[in-house]
Amino acid sequence: MTIVLSLEAERLVAALAEQTGEDVAEAVEIAVQERLDRVAREARIKRVDATIARIQAELRAWYAEHPGSPSLWEINEAMYDEHGLPA
């Protein structure tokens, strides 16, 4: 496959290859893989953040429907001692 790069892209790739001592193909391959890894990591973080937000919303709704219920902190305090062992 042949890819036509802009002049700026060619300049950046050449600078990267020069600074890393890699050939142009290797510099591009590594840079693209690092970017793909970063994008995947950011997507995982967004999924985790969404899950946390959903759980928090469910907990808020549950506590709103059950006023006076002990908090998760209070339940934890009752179940475990100061060393984290079952009480």
N, CA, C and O atoms as a GROMACS GRO file, in nm:
protein
  348
    1MET      N    1   0.085  -0.117   0.000
    1MET     CA    2   0.000   0.000   0.000
    1MET      C    3   0.090   0.124   0.000
    1MET      O    4   0.190   0.130   0.072
    2THR      N    5   0.054   0.218  -0.080
    2THR     CA    6   0.127   0.343  -0.086
    2THR      C    7   0.041   0.452  -0.023
    2THR      O    8  -0.077   0.466  -0.053
    3ILE      N    9   0.104   0.527   0.065
    3ILE     CA   10   0.034   0.636   0.132
    3ILE      C   11   0.101   0.766   0.092
    3ILE      O   12   0.223   0.780   0.101
    4VAL      N   13   0.021   0.862   0.048
    4VAL     CA   14   0.073   0.993   0.012
    4VAL      C   15   0.063   1.081   0.135
    4VAL      O   16  -0.046   1.103   0.188
    5LEU      N   17   0.177   1.132   0.180
    5LEU     CA   18   0.181   1.216   0.300
    5LEU      C   19   0.188   1.362   0.261
    5LEU      O   20   0.240   1.399   0.156
    6SER      N   21   0.135   1.444   0.347
    6SER     CA   22   0.152   1.588   0.328
    6SER      C   23   0.298   1.623   0.355
    6SER      O   24   0.373   1.544   0.412
    7LEU      N   25   0.337   1.740   0.313
    7LEU     CA   26   0.475   1.783   0.338
    7LEU      C   27   0.504   1.790   0.488
    7LEU      O   28   0.614   1.754   0.532
    8GLU      N   29   0.406   1.835   0.565
    8GLU     CA   30   0.425   1.843   0.711
    8GLU      C   31   0.439   1.704   0.771
    8GLU      O   32   0.523   1.683   0.859
    9ALA      N   33   0.358   1.609   0.725
    9ALA     CA   34   0.369   1.472   0.774
    9ALA      C   35   0.506   1.413   0.740
    9ALA      O   36   0.568   1.346   0.823
   10GLU      N   37   0.552   1.436   0.620
   10GLU     CA   38   0.685   1.388   0.581
   10GLU      C   39   0.794   1.449   0.670
   10GLU      O   40   0.887   1.381   0.711
   11ARG      N   41   0.781   1.578   0.698
   11ARG     CA   42   0.879   1.646   0.783
   11ARG      C   43   0.878   1.585   0.924
   11ARG      O   44   0.983   1.558   0.982
   12LEU      N   45   0.760   1.563   0.978
   12LEU     CA   46   0.748   1.507   1.112
   12LEU      C   47   0.804   1.364   1.119
   12LEU      O   48   0.874   1.329   1.214
   13VAL      N   49   0.773   1.284   1.020
   13VAL     CA   50   0.822   1.146   1.017
   13VAL      C   51   0.975   1.146   1.005
   13VAL      O   52   1.042   1.068   1.072
   14ALA      N   53   1.027   1.229   0.921
   14ALA     CA   54   1.172   1.236   0.905
   14ALA      C   55   1.239   1.281   1.035
   14ALA      O   56   1.342   1.226   1.073
   15ALA      N   57   1.181   1.379   1.102
   15ALA     CA   58   1.237   1.426   1.229
   15ALA      C   59   1.232   1.317   1.334
   15ALA      O   60   1.328   1.298   1.409
   16LEU      N   61   1.121   1.244   1.341
   16LEU     CA   62   1.108   1.135   1.438
   16LEU      C   63   1.210   1.026   1.410
   16LEU      O   64   1.276   0.978   1.502
   17ALA      N   65   1.223   0.988   1.285
   17ALA     CA   66   1.319   0.883   1.249
   17ALA      C   67   1.462   0.927   1.283
   17ALA      O   68   1.542   0.848   1.333
   18GLU      N   69   1.491   1.051   1.256
   18GLU     CA   70   1.626   1.102   1.285
   18GLU      C   71   1.654   1.102   1.435
   18GLU      O   72   1.761   1.061   1.479
   19GLN      N   73   1.556   1.147   1.515
   19GLN     CA   74   1.575   1.156   1.660
   19GLN      C   75   1.580   1.019   1.727
   19GLN      O   76   1.648   1.002   1.829
   20THR      N   77   1.510   0.921   1.671
   20THR     CA   78   1.506   0.788   1.734
   20THR      C   79   1.609   0.693   1.676
   20THR      O   80   1.639   0.590   1.736
   21GLY      N   81   1.664   0.726   1.561
   21GLY     CA   82   1.760   0.638   1.496
   21GLY      C   83   1.693   0.522   1.422
   21GLY      O   84   1.759   0.428   1.379
   22GLU      N   85   1.562   0.530   1.409
   22GLU     CA   86   1.487   0.426   1.339
   22GLU      C   87   1.475   0.465   1.192
   22GLU      O   88   1.489   0.582   1.157
   23ASP      N   89   1.448   0.365   1.107
   23ASP     CA   90   1.417   0.404   0.969
   23ASP      C   91   1.274   0.457   0.967
   23ASP      O   92   1.199   0.440   1.063
   24VAL      N   93   1.237   0.521   0.858
   24VAL     CA   94   1.108   0.589   0.849
   24VAL      C   95   0.993   0.491   0.873
   24VAL      O   96   0.900   0.523   0.946
   25ALA      N   97   0.998   0.373   0.812
   25ALA     CA   98   0.889   0.276   0.827
   25ALA      C   99   0.873   0.233   0.972
   25ALA      O  100   0.762   0.225   1.024
   26GLU      N  101   0.987   0.206   1.037
   26GLU     CA  102   0.982   0.164   1.178
   26GLU      C  103   0.930   0.277   1.266
   26GLU      O  104   0.850   0.253   1.357
   27ALA      N  105   0.973   0.399   1.240
   27ALA     CA  106   0.927   0.514   1.320
   27ALA      C  107   0.776   0.532   1.306
   27ALA      O  108   0.707   0.557   1.404
   28VAL      N  109   0.725   0.518   1.184
   28VAL     CA  110   0.581   0.532   1.161
   28VAL      C  111   0.506   0.419   1.229
   28VAL      O  112   0.404   0.442   1.295
   29GLU      N  113   0.554   0.295   1.214
   29GLU     CA  114   0.487   0.180   1.273
   29GLU      C  115   0.477   0.193   1.425
   29GLU      O  116   0.371   0.169   1.483
   30ILE      N  117   0.586   0.231   1.489
   30ILE     CA  118   0.587   0.245   1.635
   30ILE      C  119   0.495   0.360   1.677
   30ILE      O  120   0.419   0.346   1.773
   31ALA      N  121   0.502   0.471   1.607
   31ALA     CA  122   0.418   0.586   1.642
   31ALA      C  123   0.270   0.553   1.628
   31ALA      O  124   0.190   0.591   1.713
   32VAL      N  125   0.233   0.483   1.521
   32VAL     CA  126   0.093   0.447   1.501
   32VAL      C  127   0.048   0.349   1.608
   32VAL      O  128  -0.063   0.362   1.660
   33GLN      N  129   0.133   0.251   1.642
   33GLN     CA  130   0.096   0.155   1.746
   33GLN      C  131   0.078   0.223   1.880
   33GLN      O  132  -0.017   0.193   1.954
   34GLU      N  133   0.168   0.316   1.914
   34GLU     CA  134   0.155   0.391   2.040
   34GLU      C  135   0.025   0.472   2.041
   34GLU      O  136  -0.041   0.479   2.145
   35ARG      N  137  -0.012   0.531   1.930
   35ARG     CA  138  -0.136   0.609   1.922
   35ARG      C  139  -0.257   0.517   1.938
   35ARG      O  140  -0.352   0.551   2.009
   36LEU      N  141  -0.255   0.402   1.870
   36LEU     CA  142  -0.365   0.306   1.884
   36LEU      C  143  -0.379   0.259   2.028
   36LEU      O  144  -0.490   0.248   2.079
   37ASP      N  145  -0.266   0.233   2.094
   37ASP     CA  146  -0.269   0.191   2.235
   37ASP      C  147  -0.330   0.301   2.322
   37ASP      O  148  -0.411   0.273   2.411
   38ARG      N  149  -0.292   0.426   2.296
   38ARG     CA  150  -0.343   0.539   2.374
   38ARG      C  151  -0.493   0.556   2.353
   38ARG      O  152  -0.567   0.580   2.448
   39VAL      N  153  -0.538   0.544   2.228
   39VAL     CA  154  -0.680   0.558   2.198
   39VAL      C  155  -0.760   0.446   2.267
   39VAL      O  156  -0.867   0.471   2.322
   40ALA      N  157  -0.707   0.324   2.265
   40ALA     CA  158  -0.775   0.212   2.331
   40ALA      C  159  -0.781   0.234   2.482
   40ALA      O  160  -0.883   0.208   2.545
   41ARG      N  161  -0.671   0.283   2.540
   41ARG     CA  162  -0.667   0.310   2.684
   41ARG      C  163  -0.768   0.419   2.721
   41ARG      O  164  -0.838   0.406   2.821
   42GLU      N  165  -0.776   0.524   2.641
   42GLU     CA  166  -0.872   0.631   2.667
   42GLU      C  167  -1.016   0.580   2.656
   42GLU      O  168  -1.102   0.623   2.733
   43ALA      N  169  -1.042   0.489   2.562
   43ALA     CA  170  -1.176   0.432   2.548
   43ALA      C  171  -1.211   0.348   2.671
   43ALA      O  172  -1.324   0.353   2.719
   44ARG      N  173  -1.113   0.270   2.722
   44ARG     CA  174  -1.137   0.191   2.843
   44ARG      C  175  -1.168   0.282   2.961
   44ARG      O  176  -1.258   0.254   3.040
   45ILE      N  177  -1.094   0.391   2.973
   45ILE     CA  178  -1.116   0.485   3.083
   45ILE      C  179  -1.257   0.544   3.074
   45ILE      O  180  -1.325   0.557   3.176
   46LYS      N  181  -1.301   0.580   2.953
   46LYS     CA  182  -1.436   0.634   2.936
   46LYS      C  183  -1.541   0.531   2.975
   46LYS      O  184  -1.641   0.566   3.038
   47ARG      N  185  -1.520   0.403   2.938
   47ARG     CA  186  -1.616   0.299   2.976
   47ARG      C  187  -1.621   0.282   3.126
   47ARG      O  188  -1.729   0.269   3.183
   48VAL      N  189  -1.505   0.283   3.192
   48VAL     CA  190  -1.502   0.269   3.337
   48VAL      C  191  -1.570   0.389   3.403
   48VAL      O  192  -1.648   0.372   3.496
   49ASP      N  193  -1.540   0.509   3.355
   49ASP     CA  194  -1.604   0.629   3.411
   49ASP      C  195  -1.755   0.623   3.396
   49ASP      O  196  -1.827   0.660   3.488
   50ALA      N  197  -1.803   0.576   3.281
   50ALA     CA  198  -1.948   0.564   3.259
   50ALA      C  199  -2.009   0.462   3.354
   50ALA      O  200  -2.118   0.484   3.407
   51THR      N  201  -1.939   0.352   3.375
   51THR     CA  202  -1.989   0.249   3.468
   51THR      C  203  -1.995   0.304   3.610
   51THR      O  204  -2.093   0.282   3.681
   52ILE      N  205  -1.892   0.375   3.651
   52ILE     CA  206  -1.890   0.434   3.785
   52ILE      C  207  -2.005   0.534   3.800
   52ILE      O  208  -2.074   0.534   3.902
   53ALA      N  209  -2.026   0.617   3.699
   53ALA     CA  210  -2.134   0.716   3.705
   53ALA      C  211  -2.270   0.646   3.715
   53ALA      O  212  -2.358   0.691   3.789
   54ARG      N  213  -2.288   0.538   3.641
   54ARG     CA  214  -2.414   0.464   3.645
   54ARG      C  215  -2.436   0.404   3.783
   54ARG      O  216  -2.547   0.412   3.837
   55ILE      N  217  -2.333   0.344   3.840
   55ILE     CA  218  -2.346   0.284   3.973
   55ILE      C  219  -2.375   0.391   4.078
   55ILE      O  220  -2.459   0.371   4.166
   56GLN      N  221  -2.306   0.505   4.068
   56GLN     CA  222  -2.332   0.614   4.163
   56GLN      C  223  -2.477   0.661   4.153
   56GLN      O  224  -2.541   0.687   4.254
   57ALA      N  225  -2.527   0.672   4.031
   57ALA     CA  226  -2.666   0.717   4.013
   57ALA      C  227  -2.762   0.614   4.071
   57ALA      O  228  -2.862   0.650   4.134
   58GLU      N  229  -2.733   0.486   4.051
   58GLU     CA  230  -2.819   0.382   4.107
   58GLU      C  231  -2.817   0.384   4.260
   58GLU      O  232  -2.920   0.367   4.324
   59LEU      N  233  -2.700   0.406   4.318
   59LEU     CA  234  -2.690   0.414   4.463
   59LEU      C  235  -2.766   0.535   4.517
   59LEU      O  236  -2.838   0.524   4.617
   60ARG      N  237  -2.751   0.650   4.450
   60ARG     CA  238  -2.825   0.769   4.494
   60ARG      C  239  -2.976   0.744   4.489
   60ARG      O  240  -3.049   0.782   4.581
   61ALA      N  241  -3.021   0.681   4.381
   61ALA     CA  242  -3.164   0.652   4.368
   61ALA      C  243  -3.211   0.556   4.476
   61ALA      O  244  -3.318   0.574   4.535
   62TRP      N  245  -3.131   0.454   4.504
   62TRP     CA  246  -3.168   0.356   4.608
   62TRP      C  247  -3.178   0.423   4.744
   62TRP      O  248  -3.274   0.402   4.818
   63TYR      N  249  -3.078   0.505   4.776
   63TYR     CA  250  -3.081   0.573   4.907
   63TYR      C  251  -3.195   0.674   4.915
   63TYR      O  252  -3.249   0.697   5.023
   64ALA      N  253  -3.233   0.734   4.803
   64ALA     CA  254  -3.346   0.826   4.802
   64ALA      C  255  -3.476   0.751   4.831
   64ALA      O  256  -3.567   0.805   4.895
   65GLU      N  257  -3.484   0.628   4.784
   65GLU     CA  258  -3.603   0.546   4.808
   65GLU      C  259  -3.604   0.480   4.946
   65GLU      O  260  -3.708   0.433   4.992
   66HIS      N  261  -3.488   0.475   5.011
   66HIS     CA  262  -3.475   0.408   5.141
   66HIS      C  263  -3.410   0.502   5.243
   66HIS      O  264  -3.299   0.476   5.289
   67PRO      N  265  -3.479   0.611   5.277
   67PRO     CA  266  -3.419   0.706   5.372
   67PRO      C  267  -3.393   0.638   5.507
   67PRO      O  268  -3.469   0.552   5.551
   68GLY      N  269  -3.286   0.678   5.569
   68GLY     CA  270  -3.250   0.623   5.700
   68GLY      C  271  -3.169   0.495   5.691
   68GLY      O  272  -3.125   0.443   5.794
   69SER      N  273  -3.148   0.442   5.571
   69SER     CA  274  -3.067   0.320   5.556
   69SER      C  275  -2.922   0.353   5.586
   69SER      O  276  -2.876   0.464   5.559
   70PRO      N  277  -2.847   0.255   5.642
   70PRO     CA  278  -2.706   0.282   5.669
   70PRO      C  279  -2.629   0.300   5.537
   70PRO      O  280  -2.661   0.238   5.436
   71SER      N  281  -2.528   0.385   5.542
   71SER     CA  282  -2.446   0.406   5.423
   71SER      C  283  -2.353   0.286   5.404
   71SER      O  284  -2.336   0.203   5.494
   72LEU      N  285  -2.296   0.278   5.286
   72LEU     CA  286  -2.199   0.170   5.261
   72LEU      C  287  -2.082   0.180   5.358
   72LEU      O  288  -2.028   0.077   5.400
   73TRP      N  289  -2.044   0.300   5.392
   73TRP     CA  290  -1.935   0.320   5.489
   73TRP      C  291  -1.974   0.262   5.625
   73TRP      O  292  -1.895   0.194   5.689
   74GLU      N  293  -2.097   0.290   5.668
   74GLU     CA  294  -2.144   0.239   5.797
   74GLU      C  295  -2.152   0.086   5.796
   74GLU      O  296  -2.118   0.021   5.895
   75ILE      N  297  -2.197   0.030   5.686
   75ILE     CA  298  -2.203  -0.116   5.674
   75ILE      C  299  -2.063  -0.175   5.682
   75ILE      O  300  -2.040  -0.274   5.751
   76ASN      N  301  -1.969  -0.114   5.611
   76ASN     CA  302  -1.830  -0.160   5.612
   76ASN      C  303  -1.772  -0.153   5.753
   76ASN      O  304  -1.705  -0.246   5.799
   77GLU      N  305  -1.798  -0.043   5.821
   77GLU     CA  306  -1.748  -0.025   5.958
   77GLU      C  307  -1.803  -0.133   6.051
   77GLU      O  308  -1.732  -0.180   6.140
   78ALA      N  309  -1.929  -0.172   6.032
   78ALA     CA  310  -1.991  -0.273   6.118
   78ALA      C  311  -1.938  -0.413   6.087
   78ALA      O  312  -1.936  -0.499   6.175
   79MET      N  313  -1.897  -0.436   5.964
   79MET     CA  314  -1.858  -0.572   5.923
   79MET      C  315  -1.709  -0.601   5.948
   79MET      O  316  -1.672  -0.717   5.964
   80TYR      N  317  -1.625  -0.497   5.950
   80TYR     CA  318  -1.481  -0.519   5.958
   80TYR      C  319  -1.419  -0.435   6.070
   80TYR      O  320  -1.467  -0.327   6.102
   81ASP      N  321  -1.312  -0.489   6.128
   81ASP     CA  322  -1.244  -0.414   6.233
   81ASP      C  323  -1.142  -0.318   6.173
   81ASP      O  324  -1.135  -0.305   6.051
   82GLU      N  325  -1.064  -0.251   6.257
   82GLU     CA  326  -0.968  -0.150   6.209
   82GLU      C  327  -0.856  -0.209   6.125
   82GLU      O  328  -0.783  -0.135   6.059
   83HIS      N  329  -0.841  -0.342   6.128
   83HIS     CA  330  -0.736  -0.409   6.050
   83HIS      C  331  -0.792  -0.469   5.920
   83HIS      O  332  -0.721  -0.536   5.845
   84GLY      N  333  -0.922  -0.445   5.895
   84GLY     CA  334  -0.984  -0.498   5.774
   84GLY      C  335  -1.027  -0.643   5.785
   84GLY      O  336  -1.062  -0.706   5.685
   85LEU      N  337  -1.027  -0.695   5.907
   85LEU     CA  338  -1.068  -0.834   5.929
   85LEU      C  339  -1.214  -0.836   5.968
   85LEU      O  340  -1.265  -0.740   6.026
   86PRO      N  341  -1.283  -0.947   5.938
   86PRO     CA  342  -1.424  -0.956   5.977
   86PRO      C  343  -1.442  -0.932   6.126
   86PRO      O  344  -1.365  -0.984   6.207
   87ALA      N  345  -1.542  -0.854   6.161
   87ALA     CA  346  -1.566  -0.820   6.302
   87ALA      C  347  -1.632  -0.935   6.374
   87ALA      O  348  -1.660  -0.926   6.493
   0.00000   0.00000   0.00000
